[in-house]
XYZ file of C-alpha atoms in Angstrom:
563
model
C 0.000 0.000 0.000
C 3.017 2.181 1.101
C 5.093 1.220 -2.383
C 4.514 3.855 -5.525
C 1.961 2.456 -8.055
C 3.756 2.094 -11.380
C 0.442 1.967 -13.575
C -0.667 5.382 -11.827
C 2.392 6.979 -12.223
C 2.158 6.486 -16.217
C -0.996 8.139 -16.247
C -0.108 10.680 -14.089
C 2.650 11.555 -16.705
C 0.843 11.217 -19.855
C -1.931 13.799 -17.901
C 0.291 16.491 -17.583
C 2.051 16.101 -20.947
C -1.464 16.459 -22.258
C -2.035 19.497 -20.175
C 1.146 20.994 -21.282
C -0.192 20.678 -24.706
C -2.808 21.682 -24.008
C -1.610 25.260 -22.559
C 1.116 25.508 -25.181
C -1.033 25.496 -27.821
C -3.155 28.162 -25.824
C -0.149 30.719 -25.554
C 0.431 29.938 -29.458
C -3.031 30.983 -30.327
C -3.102 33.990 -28.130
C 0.725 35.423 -29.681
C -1.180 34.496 -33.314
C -4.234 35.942 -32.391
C -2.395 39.499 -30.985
C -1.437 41.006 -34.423
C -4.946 40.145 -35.822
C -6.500 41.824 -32.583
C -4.202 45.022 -33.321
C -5.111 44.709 -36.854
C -8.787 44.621 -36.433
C -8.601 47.870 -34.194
C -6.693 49.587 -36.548
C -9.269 48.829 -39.655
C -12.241 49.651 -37.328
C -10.260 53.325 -36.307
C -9.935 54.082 -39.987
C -13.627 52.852 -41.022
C -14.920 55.174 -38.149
C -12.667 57.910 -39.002
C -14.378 57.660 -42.631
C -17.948 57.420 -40.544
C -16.930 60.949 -38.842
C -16.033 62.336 -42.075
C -19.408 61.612 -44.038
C -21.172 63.170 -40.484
C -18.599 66.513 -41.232
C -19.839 66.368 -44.341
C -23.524 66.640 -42.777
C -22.265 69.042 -40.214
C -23.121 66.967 -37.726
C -20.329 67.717 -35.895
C -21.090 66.656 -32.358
C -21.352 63.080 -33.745
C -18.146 63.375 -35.367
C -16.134 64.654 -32.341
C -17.717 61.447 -30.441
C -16.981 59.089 -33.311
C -13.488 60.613 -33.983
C -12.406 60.860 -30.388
C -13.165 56.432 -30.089
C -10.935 56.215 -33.334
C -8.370 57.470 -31.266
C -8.921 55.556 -28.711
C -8.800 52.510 -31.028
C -5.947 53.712 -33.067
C -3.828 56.981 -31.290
C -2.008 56.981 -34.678
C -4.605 56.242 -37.407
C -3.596 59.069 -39.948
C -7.395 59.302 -41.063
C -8.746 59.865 -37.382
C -5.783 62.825 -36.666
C -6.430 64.550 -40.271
C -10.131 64.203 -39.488
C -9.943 65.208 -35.996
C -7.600 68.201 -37.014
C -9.726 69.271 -39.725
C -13.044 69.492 -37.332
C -10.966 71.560 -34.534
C -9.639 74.037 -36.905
C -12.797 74.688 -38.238
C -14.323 75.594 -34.993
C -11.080 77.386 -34.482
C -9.085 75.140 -31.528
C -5.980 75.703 -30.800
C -5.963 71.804 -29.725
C -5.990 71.196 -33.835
C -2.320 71.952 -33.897
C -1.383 68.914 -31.640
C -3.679 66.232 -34.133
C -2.107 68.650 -37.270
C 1.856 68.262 -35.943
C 0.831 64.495 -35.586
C -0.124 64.028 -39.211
C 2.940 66.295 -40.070
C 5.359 64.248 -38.177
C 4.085 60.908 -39.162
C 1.565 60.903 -41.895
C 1.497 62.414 -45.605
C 0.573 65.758 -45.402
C -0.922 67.670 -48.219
C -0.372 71.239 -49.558
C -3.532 71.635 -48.716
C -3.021 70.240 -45.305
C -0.843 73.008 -45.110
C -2.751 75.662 -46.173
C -5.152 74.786 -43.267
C -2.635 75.217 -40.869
C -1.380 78.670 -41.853
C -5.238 79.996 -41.932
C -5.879 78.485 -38.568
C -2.887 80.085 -37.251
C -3.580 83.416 -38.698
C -6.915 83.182 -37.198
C -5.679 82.597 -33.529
C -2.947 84.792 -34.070
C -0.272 82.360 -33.844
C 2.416 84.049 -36.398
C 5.034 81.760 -35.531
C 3.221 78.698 -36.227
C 2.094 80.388 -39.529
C 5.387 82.245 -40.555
C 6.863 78.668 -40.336
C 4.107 76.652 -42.506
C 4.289 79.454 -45.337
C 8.369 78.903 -45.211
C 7.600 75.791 -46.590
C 4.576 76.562 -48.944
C 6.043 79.659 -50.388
C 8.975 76.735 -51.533
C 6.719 75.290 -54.278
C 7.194 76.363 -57.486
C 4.843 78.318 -58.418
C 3.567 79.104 -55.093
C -0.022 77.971 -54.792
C -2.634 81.117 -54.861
C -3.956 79.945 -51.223
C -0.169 80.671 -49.788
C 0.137 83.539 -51.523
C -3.160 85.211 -49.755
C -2.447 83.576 -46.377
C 1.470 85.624 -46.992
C -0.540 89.110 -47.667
C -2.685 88.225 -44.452
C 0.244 87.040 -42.175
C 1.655 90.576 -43.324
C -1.475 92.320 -42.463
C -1.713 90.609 -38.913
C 2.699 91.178 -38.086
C 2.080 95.159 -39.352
C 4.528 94.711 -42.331
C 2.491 96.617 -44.809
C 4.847 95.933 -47.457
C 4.667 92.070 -47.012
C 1.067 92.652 -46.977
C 0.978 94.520 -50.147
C 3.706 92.509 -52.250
C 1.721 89.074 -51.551
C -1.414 91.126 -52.320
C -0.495 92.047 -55.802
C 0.713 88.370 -56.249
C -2.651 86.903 -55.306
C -4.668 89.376 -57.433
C -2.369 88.366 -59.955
C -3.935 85.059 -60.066
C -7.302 85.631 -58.507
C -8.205 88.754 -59.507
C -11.181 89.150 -58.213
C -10.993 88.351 -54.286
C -12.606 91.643 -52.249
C -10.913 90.729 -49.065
C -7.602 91.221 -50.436
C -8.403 93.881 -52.219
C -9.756 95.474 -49.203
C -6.664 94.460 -47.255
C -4.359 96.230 -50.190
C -6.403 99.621 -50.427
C -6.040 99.457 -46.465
C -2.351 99.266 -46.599
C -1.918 101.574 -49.732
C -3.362 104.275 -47.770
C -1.050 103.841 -44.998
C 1.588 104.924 -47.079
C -0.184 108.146 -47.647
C 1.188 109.460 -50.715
C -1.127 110.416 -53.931
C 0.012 107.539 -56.111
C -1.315 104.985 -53.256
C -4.051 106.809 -51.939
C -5.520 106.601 -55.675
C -5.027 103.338 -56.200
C -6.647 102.438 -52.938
C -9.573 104.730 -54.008
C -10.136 102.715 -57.034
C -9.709 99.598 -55.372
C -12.325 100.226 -52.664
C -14.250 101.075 -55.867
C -14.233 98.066 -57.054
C -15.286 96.049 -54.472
C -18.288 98.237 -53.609
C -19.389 98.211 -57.418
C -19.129 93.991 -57.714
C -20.274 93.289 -54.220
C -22.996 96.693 -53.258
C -24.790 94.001 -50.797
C -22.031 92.872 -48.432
C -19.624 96.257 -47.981
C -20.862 97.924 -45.022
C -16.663 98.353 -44.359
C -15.635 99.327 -47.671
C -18.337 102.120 -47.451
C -17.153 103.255 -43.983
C -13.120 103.132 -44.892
C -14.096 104.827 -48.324
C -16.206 107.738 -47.010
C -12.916 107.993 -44.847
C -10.939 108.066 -47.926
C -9.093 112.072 -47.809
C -8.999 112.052 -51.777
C -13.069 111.764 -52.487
C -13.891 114.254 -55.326
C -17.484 116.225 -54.987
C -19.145 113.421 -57.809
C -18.004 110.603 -55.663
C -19.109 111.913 -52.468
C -22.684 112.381 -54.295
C -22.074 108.857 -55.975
C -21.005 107.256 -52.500
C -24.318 109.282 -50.939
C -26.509 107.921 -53.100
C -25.670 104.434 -52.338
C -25.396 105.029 -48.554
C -29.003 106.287 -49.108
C -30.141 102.709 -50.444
C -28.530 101.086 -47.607
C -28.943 103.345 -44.356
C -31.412 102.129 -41.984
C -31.518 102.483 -38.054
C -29.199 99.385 -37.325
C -26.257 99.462 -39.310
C -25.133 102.979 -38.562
C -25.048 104.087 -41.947
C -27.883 106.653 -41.119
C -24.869 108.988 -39.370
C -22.634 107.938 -42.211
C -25.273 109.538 -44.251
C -25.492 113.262 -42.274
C -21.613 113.025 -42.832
C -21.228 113.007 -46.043
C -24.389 115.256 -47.038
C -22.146 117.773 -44.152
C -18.977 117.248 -46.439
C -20.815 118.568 -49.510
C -23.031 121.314 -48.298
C -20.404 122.404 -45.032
C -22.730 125.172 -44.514
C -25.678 122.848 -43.345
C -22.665 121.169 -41.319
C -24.208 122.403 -37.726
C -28.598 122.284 -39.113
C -27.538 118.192 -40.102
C -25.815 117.789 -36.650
C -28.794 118.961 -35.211
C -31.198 116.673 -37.203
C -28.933 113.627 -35.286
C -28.827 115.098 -31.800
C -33.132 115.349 -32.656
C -33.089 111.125 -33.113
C -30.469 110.231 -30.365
C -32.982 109.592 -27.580
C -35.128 107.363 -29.673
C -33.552 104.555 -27.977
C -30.883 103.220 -26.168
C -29.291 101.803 -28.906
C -29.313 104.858 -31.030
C -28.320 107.030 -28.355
C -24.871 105.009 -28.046
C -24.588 105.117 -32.013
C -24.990 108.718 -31.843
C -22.948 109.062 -28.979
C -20.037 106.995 -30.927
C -20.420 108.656 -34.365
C -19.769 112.140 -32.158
C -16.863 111.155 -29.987
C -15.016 109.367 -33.552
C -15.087 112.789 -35.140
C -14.294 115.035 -32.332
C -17.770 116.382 -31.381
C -16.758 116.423 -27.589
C -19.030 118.845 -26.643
C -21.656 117.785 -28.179
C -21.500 114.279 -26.495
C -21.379 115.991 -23.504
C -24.069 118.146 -23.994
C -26.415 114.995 -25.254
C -25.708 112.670 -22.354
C -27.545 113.255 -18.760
C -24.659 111.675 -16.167
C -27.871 109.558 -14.444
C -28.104 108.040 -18.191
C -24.774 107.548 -18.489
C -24.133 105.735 -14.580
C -27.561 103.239 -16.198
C -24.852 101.762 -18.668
C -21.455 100.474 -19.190
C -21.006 101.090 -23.066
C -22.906 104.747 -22.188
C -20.921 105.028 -19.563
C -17.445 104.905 -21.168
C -18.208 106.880 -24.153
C -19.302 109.736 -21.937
C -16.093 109.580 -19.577
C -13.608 109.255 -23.114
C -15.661 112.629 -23.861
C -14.980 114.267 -20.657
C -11.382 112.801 -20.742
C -10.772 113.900 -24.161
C -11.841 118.106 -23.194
C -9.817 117.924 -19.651
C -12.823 118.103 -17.506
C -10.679 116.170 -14.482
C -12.547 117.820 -11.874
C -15.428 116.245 -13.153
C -14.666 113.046 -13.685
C -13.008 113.141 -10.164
C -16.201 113.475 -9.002
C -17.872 110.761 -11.173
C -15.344 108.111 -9.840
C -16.289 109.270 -6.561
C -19.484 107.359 -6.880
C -19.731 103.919 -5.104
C -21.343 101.904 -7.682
C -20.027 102.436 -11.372
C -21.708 100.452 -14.390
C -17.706 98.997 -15.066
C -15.491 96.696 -13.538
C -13.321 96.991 -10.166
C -10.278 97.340 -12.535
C -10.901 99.737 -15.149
C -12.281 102.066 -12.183
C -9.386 101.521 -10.707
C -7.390 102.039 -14.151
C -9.479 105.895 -14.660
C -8.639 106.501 -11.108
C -5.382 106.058 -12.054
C -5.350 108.403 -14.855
C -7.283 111.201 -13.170
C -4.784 111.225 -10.220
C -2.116 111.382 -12.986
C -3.580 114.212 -14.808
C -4.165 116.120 -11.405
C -0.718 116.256 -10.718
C -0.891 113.635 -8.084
C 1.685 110.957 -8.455
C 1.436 109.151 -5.116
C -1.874 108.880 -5.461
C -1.609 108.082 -9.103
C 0.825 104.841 -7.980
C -1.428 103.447 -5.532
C -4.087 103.331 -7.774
C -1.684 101.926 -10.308
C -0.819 98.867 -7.661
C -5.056 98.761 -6.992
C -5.091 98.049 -11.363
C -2.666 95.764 -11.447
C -3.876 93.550 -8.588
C -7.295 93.418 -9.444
C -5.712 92.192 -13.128
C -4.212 89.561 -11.638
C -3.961 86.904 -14.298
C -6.777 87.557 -16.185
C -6.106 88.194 -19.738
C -8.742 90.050 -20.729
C -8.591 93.042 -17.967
C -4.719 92.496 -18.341
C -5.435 93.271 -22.348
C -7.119 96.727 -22.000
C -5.264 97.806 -19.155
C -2.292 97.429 -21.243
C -3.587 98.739 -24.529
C -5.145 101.825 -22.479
C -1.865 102.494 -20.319
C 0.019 102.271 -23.556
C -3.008 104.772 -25.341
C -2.017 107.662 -22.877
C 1.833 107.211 -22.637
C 1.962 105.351 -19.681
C 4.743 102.678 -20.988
C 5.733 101.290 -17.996
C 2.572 100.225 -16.570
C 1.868 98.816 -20.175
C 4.921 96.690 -19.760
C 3.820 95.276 -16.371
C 0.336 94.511 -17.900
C 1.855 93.084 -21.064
C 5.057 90.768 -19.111
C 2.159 89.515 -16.684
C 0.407 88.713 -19.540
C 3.240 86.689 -21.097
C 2.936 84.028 -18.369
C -0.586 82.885 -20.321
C 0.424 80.430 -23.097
C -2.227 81.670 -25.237
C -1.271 85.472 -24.930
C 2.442 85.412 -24.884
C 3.434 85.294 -28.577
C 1.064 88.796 -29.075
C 2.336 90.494 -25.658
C 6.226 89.680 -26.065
C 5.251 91.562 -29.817
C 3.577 94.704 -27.501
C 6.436 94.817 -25.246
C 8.785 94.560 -28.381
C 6.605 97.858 -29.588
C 6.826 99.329 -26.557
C 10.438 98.866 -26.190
C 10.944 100.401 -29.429
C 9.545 102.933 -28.004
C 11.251 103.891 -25.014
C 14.115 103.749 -27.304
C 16.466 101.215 -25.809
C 18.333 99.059 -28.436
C 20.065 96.966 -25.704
C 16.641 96.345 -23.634
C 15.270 95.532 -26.949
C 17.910 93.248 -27.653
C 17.710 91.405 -24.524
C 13.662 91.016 -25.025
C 14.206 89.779 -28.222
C 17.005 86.976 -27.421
C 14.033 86.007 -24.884
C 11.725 85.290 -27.406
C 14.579 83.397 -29.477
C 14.977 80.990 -26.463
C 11.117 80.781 -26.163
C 10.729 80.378 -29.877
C 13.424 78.572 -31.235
C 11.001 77.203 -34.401
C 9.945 81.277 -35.134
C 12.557 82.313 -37.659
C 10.806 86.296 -37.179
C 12.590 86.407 -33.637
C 15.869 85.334 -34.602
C 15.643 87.672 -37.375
C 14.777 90.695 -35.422
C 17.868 89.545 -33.346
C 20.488 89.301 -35.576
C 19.281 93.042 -37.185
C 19.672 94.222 -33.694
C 23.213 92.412 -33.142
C 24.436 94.092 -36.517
C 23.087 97.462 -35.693
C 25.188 97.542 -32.843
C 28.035 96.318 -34.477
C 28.177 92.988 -32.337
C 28.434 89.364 -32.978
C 28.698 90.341 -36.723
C 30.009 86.773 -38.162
C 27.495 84.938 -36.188
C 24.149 87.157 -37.291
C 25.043 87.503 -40.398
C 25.129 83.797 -41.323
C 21.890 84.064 -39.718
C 21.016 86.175 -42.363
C 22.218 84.518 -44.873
C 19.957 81.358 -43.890
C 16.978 82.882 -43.301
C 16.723 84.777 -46.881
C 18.149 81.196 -48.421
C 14.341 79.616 -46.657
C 12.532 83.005 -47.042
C 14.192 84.930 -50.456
C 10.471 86.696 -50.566
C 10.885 88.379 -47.233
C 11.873 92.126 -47.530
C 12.428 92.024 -43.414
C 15.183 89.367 -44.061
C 16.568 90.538 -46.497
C 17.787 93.917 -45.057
C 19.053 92.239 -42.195
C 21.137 90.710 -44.628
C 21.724 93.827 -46.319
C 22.902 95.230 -42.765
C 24.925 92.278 -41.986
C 27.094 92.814 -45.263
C 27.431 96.451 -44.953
C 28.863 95.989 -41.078
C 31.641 93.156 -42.721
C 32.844 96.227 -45.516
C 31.124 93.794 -48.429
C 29.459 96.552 -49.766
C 28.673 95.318 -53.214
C 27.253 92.170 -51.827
C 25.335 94.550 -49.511
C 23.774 96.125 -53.022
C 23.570 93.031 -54.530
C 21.193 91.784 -51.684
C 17.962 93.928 -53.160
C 18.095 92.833 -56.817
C 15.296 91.067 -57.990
C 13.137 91.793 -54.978
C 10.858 95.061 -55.311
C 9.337 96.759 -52.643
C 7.323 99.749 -52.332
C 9.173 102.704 -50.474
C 6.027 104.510 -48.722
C 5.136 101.001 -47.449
C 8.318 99.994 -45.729
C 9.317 100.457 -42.418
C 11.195 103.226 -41.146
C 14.584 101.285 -40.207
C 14.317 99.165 -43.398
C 14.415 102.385 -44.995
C 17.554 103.651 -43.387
C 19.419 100.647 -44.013
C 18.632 100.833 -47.614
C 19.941 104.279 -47.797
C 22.948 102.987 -46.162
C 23.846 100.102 -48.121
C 23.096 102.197 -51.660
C 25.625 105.351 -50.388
C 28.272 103.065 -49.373
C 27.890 101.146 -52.641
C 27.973 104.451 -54.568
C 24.246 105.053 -55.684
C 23.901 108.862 -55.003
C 21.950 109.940 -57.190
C 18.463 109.756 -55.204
C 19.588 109.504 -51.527
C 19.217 112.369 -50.632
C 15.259 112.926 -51.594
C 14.934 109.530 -49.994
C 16.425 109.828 -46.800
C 14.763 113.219 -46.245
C 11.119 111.473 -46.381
C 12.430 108.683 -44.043
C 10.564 109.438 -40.539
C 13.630 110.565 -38.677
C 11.726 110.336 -34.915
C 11.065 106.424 -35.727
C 14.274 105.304 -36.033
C 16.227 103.663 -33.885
C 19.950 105.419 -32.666
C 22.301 103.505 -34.827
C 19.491 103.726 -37.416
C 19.894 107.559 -37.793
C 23.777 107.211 -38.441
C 22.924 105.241 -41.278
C 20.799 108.097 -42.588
C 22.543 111.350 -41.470
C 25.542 111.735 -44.353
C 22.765 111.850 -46.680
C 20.277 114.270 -44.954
């Protein structure tokens, strides 16, 4: 009984080699059957990836987002869901779209038109590094699709580079002649350079638009009736078609009185009357009345019009009537106002008028402690942070605008746009080597933005430093972007600092730009490199219309043998 049972003992054995089988031929199965697992998730991530697209197509986006967002669950790389998923996020405008675009950049097939998407995204949510970069490369193709060309005109629009704006512009109309926003955009820009030539062609451009599109140009109307060239027949032509279109709503009514006032002037005071008769009609037109006065300097009149109870009823009302009072120097009376203990506006901006009453009542201290009260009740909120900064800036106040704008640089989604404002304010102040230091900042912050690194190397070469280094800078940035003016003078710069004048020359031929249009230091530098190179013969006209209070220090040297 005690003694091992041999005939047991075999079937014990032959048991557990069956069982071993058994389980090996389990694990088998389950290693084959992984792959065809993986594989069936990917195919059902792509076929409802193509089920979200035909519910885009619907516009049933809700349904889309949900079936997209299980695709990527299924399938985190399935090129179909990210393109899809990008596509529906830029067209609701989401910044999250870049993260699904930079995945189909970085590991799919992108398409030019792919592309294209990104830049107008980009341009929308002002992110001008992200689009300066994308248009790098779609600018490469040969030619240059019509779509890159337009988003180049807009990106120069959005950076304030009118001639970028207007040299992609012309390109685009070149091919799509007929496209009123860019037209618009051009006659905007043409009249910034205010000189007869451009303020013509704008003319006829705004022309244009308003003749093939008389339904949808409630701007062009506005910007044209704005226009300083408008002969007597086009003022009566521009009239009559304000008459078709004015009605109580889209402000063209006021519009209307102006431009009957700028062809009978004599009926200039009976007309203003005839609008100060309507303004209490209703709230709504009283603002609009209220608005039309303060934009062309009818202080007084505003004044006048408003009752301060109607005013302290609302916050629109409110701040058109205290910009009136502001803008004729009634302090004492607004003192008063801000006296009050309920306001129709926020903590801050009370605290931000309080600020600039105590300033313009020659009381600093108090001026600074309202100053701290702004900034505080800012805090980290981007949009009181915004309008503090653009108001502080408005009246001169740079410093404060700084603090508003560097606080604001802390918020991922402001910082590209206040760095610019404190770049502009900088500028300002006139401080190359603050400048310079701000500017290697955003180099380190931005190291894909080749605008930054630009703007630094032009800085390094105006002060004669680090003149090897910035100008092979130069040199790379106009080999990726030959169609940028901005680059190219840097490299213009960096040439004439290393005594290679003639390359210096060399470095504007075969690009065209319009003088009026250019900025101020481009100018200058131009006028540099073409005296050292020997091209006299204009110089002097030109660097006599350069606006000498705009330019930097070493900017002016450039200019001065020639003034």
């Amino acid at each position: 009984m005690f003694l091992p049972d041999p005939t047991g003992k075999k079937k014990s054995i032959g048991m557990k080699l069956l069982w071993l089988l058994v389980v090996a031929l389990l694990v088998a199965a389950g290693f084959a059957a992984r792959p065809l697992y993986h594989k069936l998730k990917k195919q059902r991530a792509t076929s409802m990836a193509a089920s979200a697209e035909q519910l885009m197509e619907q516009e049933r986006w809700q349904e889309a987002f949900n079936k997209l967002q299980a695709a990527l669950q299924m399938d985190p790389l399935d090129m179909r869901a990210n393109r899809a998923m990008a596509r529906l996020l830029t067209l609701s405008r989401k910044e999250e779209a870049f993260r699904f675009w930079n995945i189909v950049f970085t590991q799919g097939s992108p398409t030019p038109e792919d592309r294209i998407e990104v830049i107008e995204l980009a341009l929308a949510l002002k992110r001008l590094d992200i689009a300066e970069r994308f248009l790098t490369e779609a600018l490469k193709e040969t030619p240059p699709p019509t779509a890159a060309l337009r988003a180049a005109a807009f990106l120069g629009d959005a950076k304030g580079d009118s001639s970028m704006a207007i040299k992609f512009a012309r390109f685009t109309l070149r091919q799509q002649t007929n496209d009123p926003q860019v037209q618009f955009l051009l006659a905007r820009h043409l009249y910034r350079a205010n000189n007869p030539e451009s303020n013509e062609e704008a003319k006829q451009l705004l022309w244009s638009i308003l003749k093939a599109h008389p339904d949808n140009s409630l701007p062009v109307i506005q910007t044209l009736a704005g226009a300083p060239n408008l002969h007597r027949n086009e003022l009566q032509e521009l009239l009559g078609i304000v008459n078709k279109q004015a009605n109580a709503t889209n402000g063209l009514e006021l519009l209307k009185v102006d431009l009957a006032a700028r062809l009978e002037p004599a009926k200039k005071d009976e007309m203003l009357a005839s609008i100060l008769d309507k303004a209490h009609s209703s709230p709504e037109q009283l603002l609009r009345t209220v608005r039309y006065l303060n934009q062309r300097r009818e202080f007084e009149a505003t004044i006048k019009l408003v009752k301060r109870a109607q005013a302290l009823e609302s916050r629109d009302l409110f701040l058109a009537y205290t910009d009136a009072l502001a803008a004729v120097g009634y302090w004492l009376e607004l003192q008063e106002i801000f006296q009050i203990a309920q306001l129709p506006i926020e903590p801050v901006l009370v605290e931000l008028y309080r600020a600039r009453i105590a300033t313009e009542l020659k009381d600093p201290a108090k001026a600074n402690k309202h100053w701290e009260q702004v900034h505080w009740r800012a805090g980290d909120q981007p949009e009181p942070l915004l309008y503090v900064a653009e108001y502080a800036e408005k009246i001169g106040e740079l410093n404060q605008a700084a603090r508003a704008y560097r606080q604001l640089t802390k918020d991922p989604r402001h910082a590209r746009s206040a760095f610019t404002s404190l770049i502009r304010i900088t500028e300002r102040q006139g401080d190359t080597a603050a400048l310079k230091e701000l500017v290697k900042t955003m180099v380190e912050l931005y190291p894909n933005d080749p605008a930054p690194k630009n703007d630094l190397a032009y800085l390094n070469l105006l002060m004669n430093q680090e003149v090897g280094s910035s100008l092979q800078v130069a040199e790379q940035l106009v080999r990726d972007n030959p169609h940028l003016l901005a680059y190219r003078t840097t490299l213009a710069l960096g040439y004439l600092r290393s005594g290679q004048n003639a390359k210096a020359k060399e470095t504007y031929t075969g690009i065209s730009f319009e003088w009026g249009s250019a900025l101020p230091g481009w100018q200058a530098v131009y006028v540099g490199v073409m005296g050292a190179a020997g091209e006299t013969g204009l110089l002097r006209q030109l660097a006599r219309s350069i606006p000498f209070d705009r330019l930097k220090p070493q900017e002016r040297e450039l200019v001065k043998p020639w003034l």
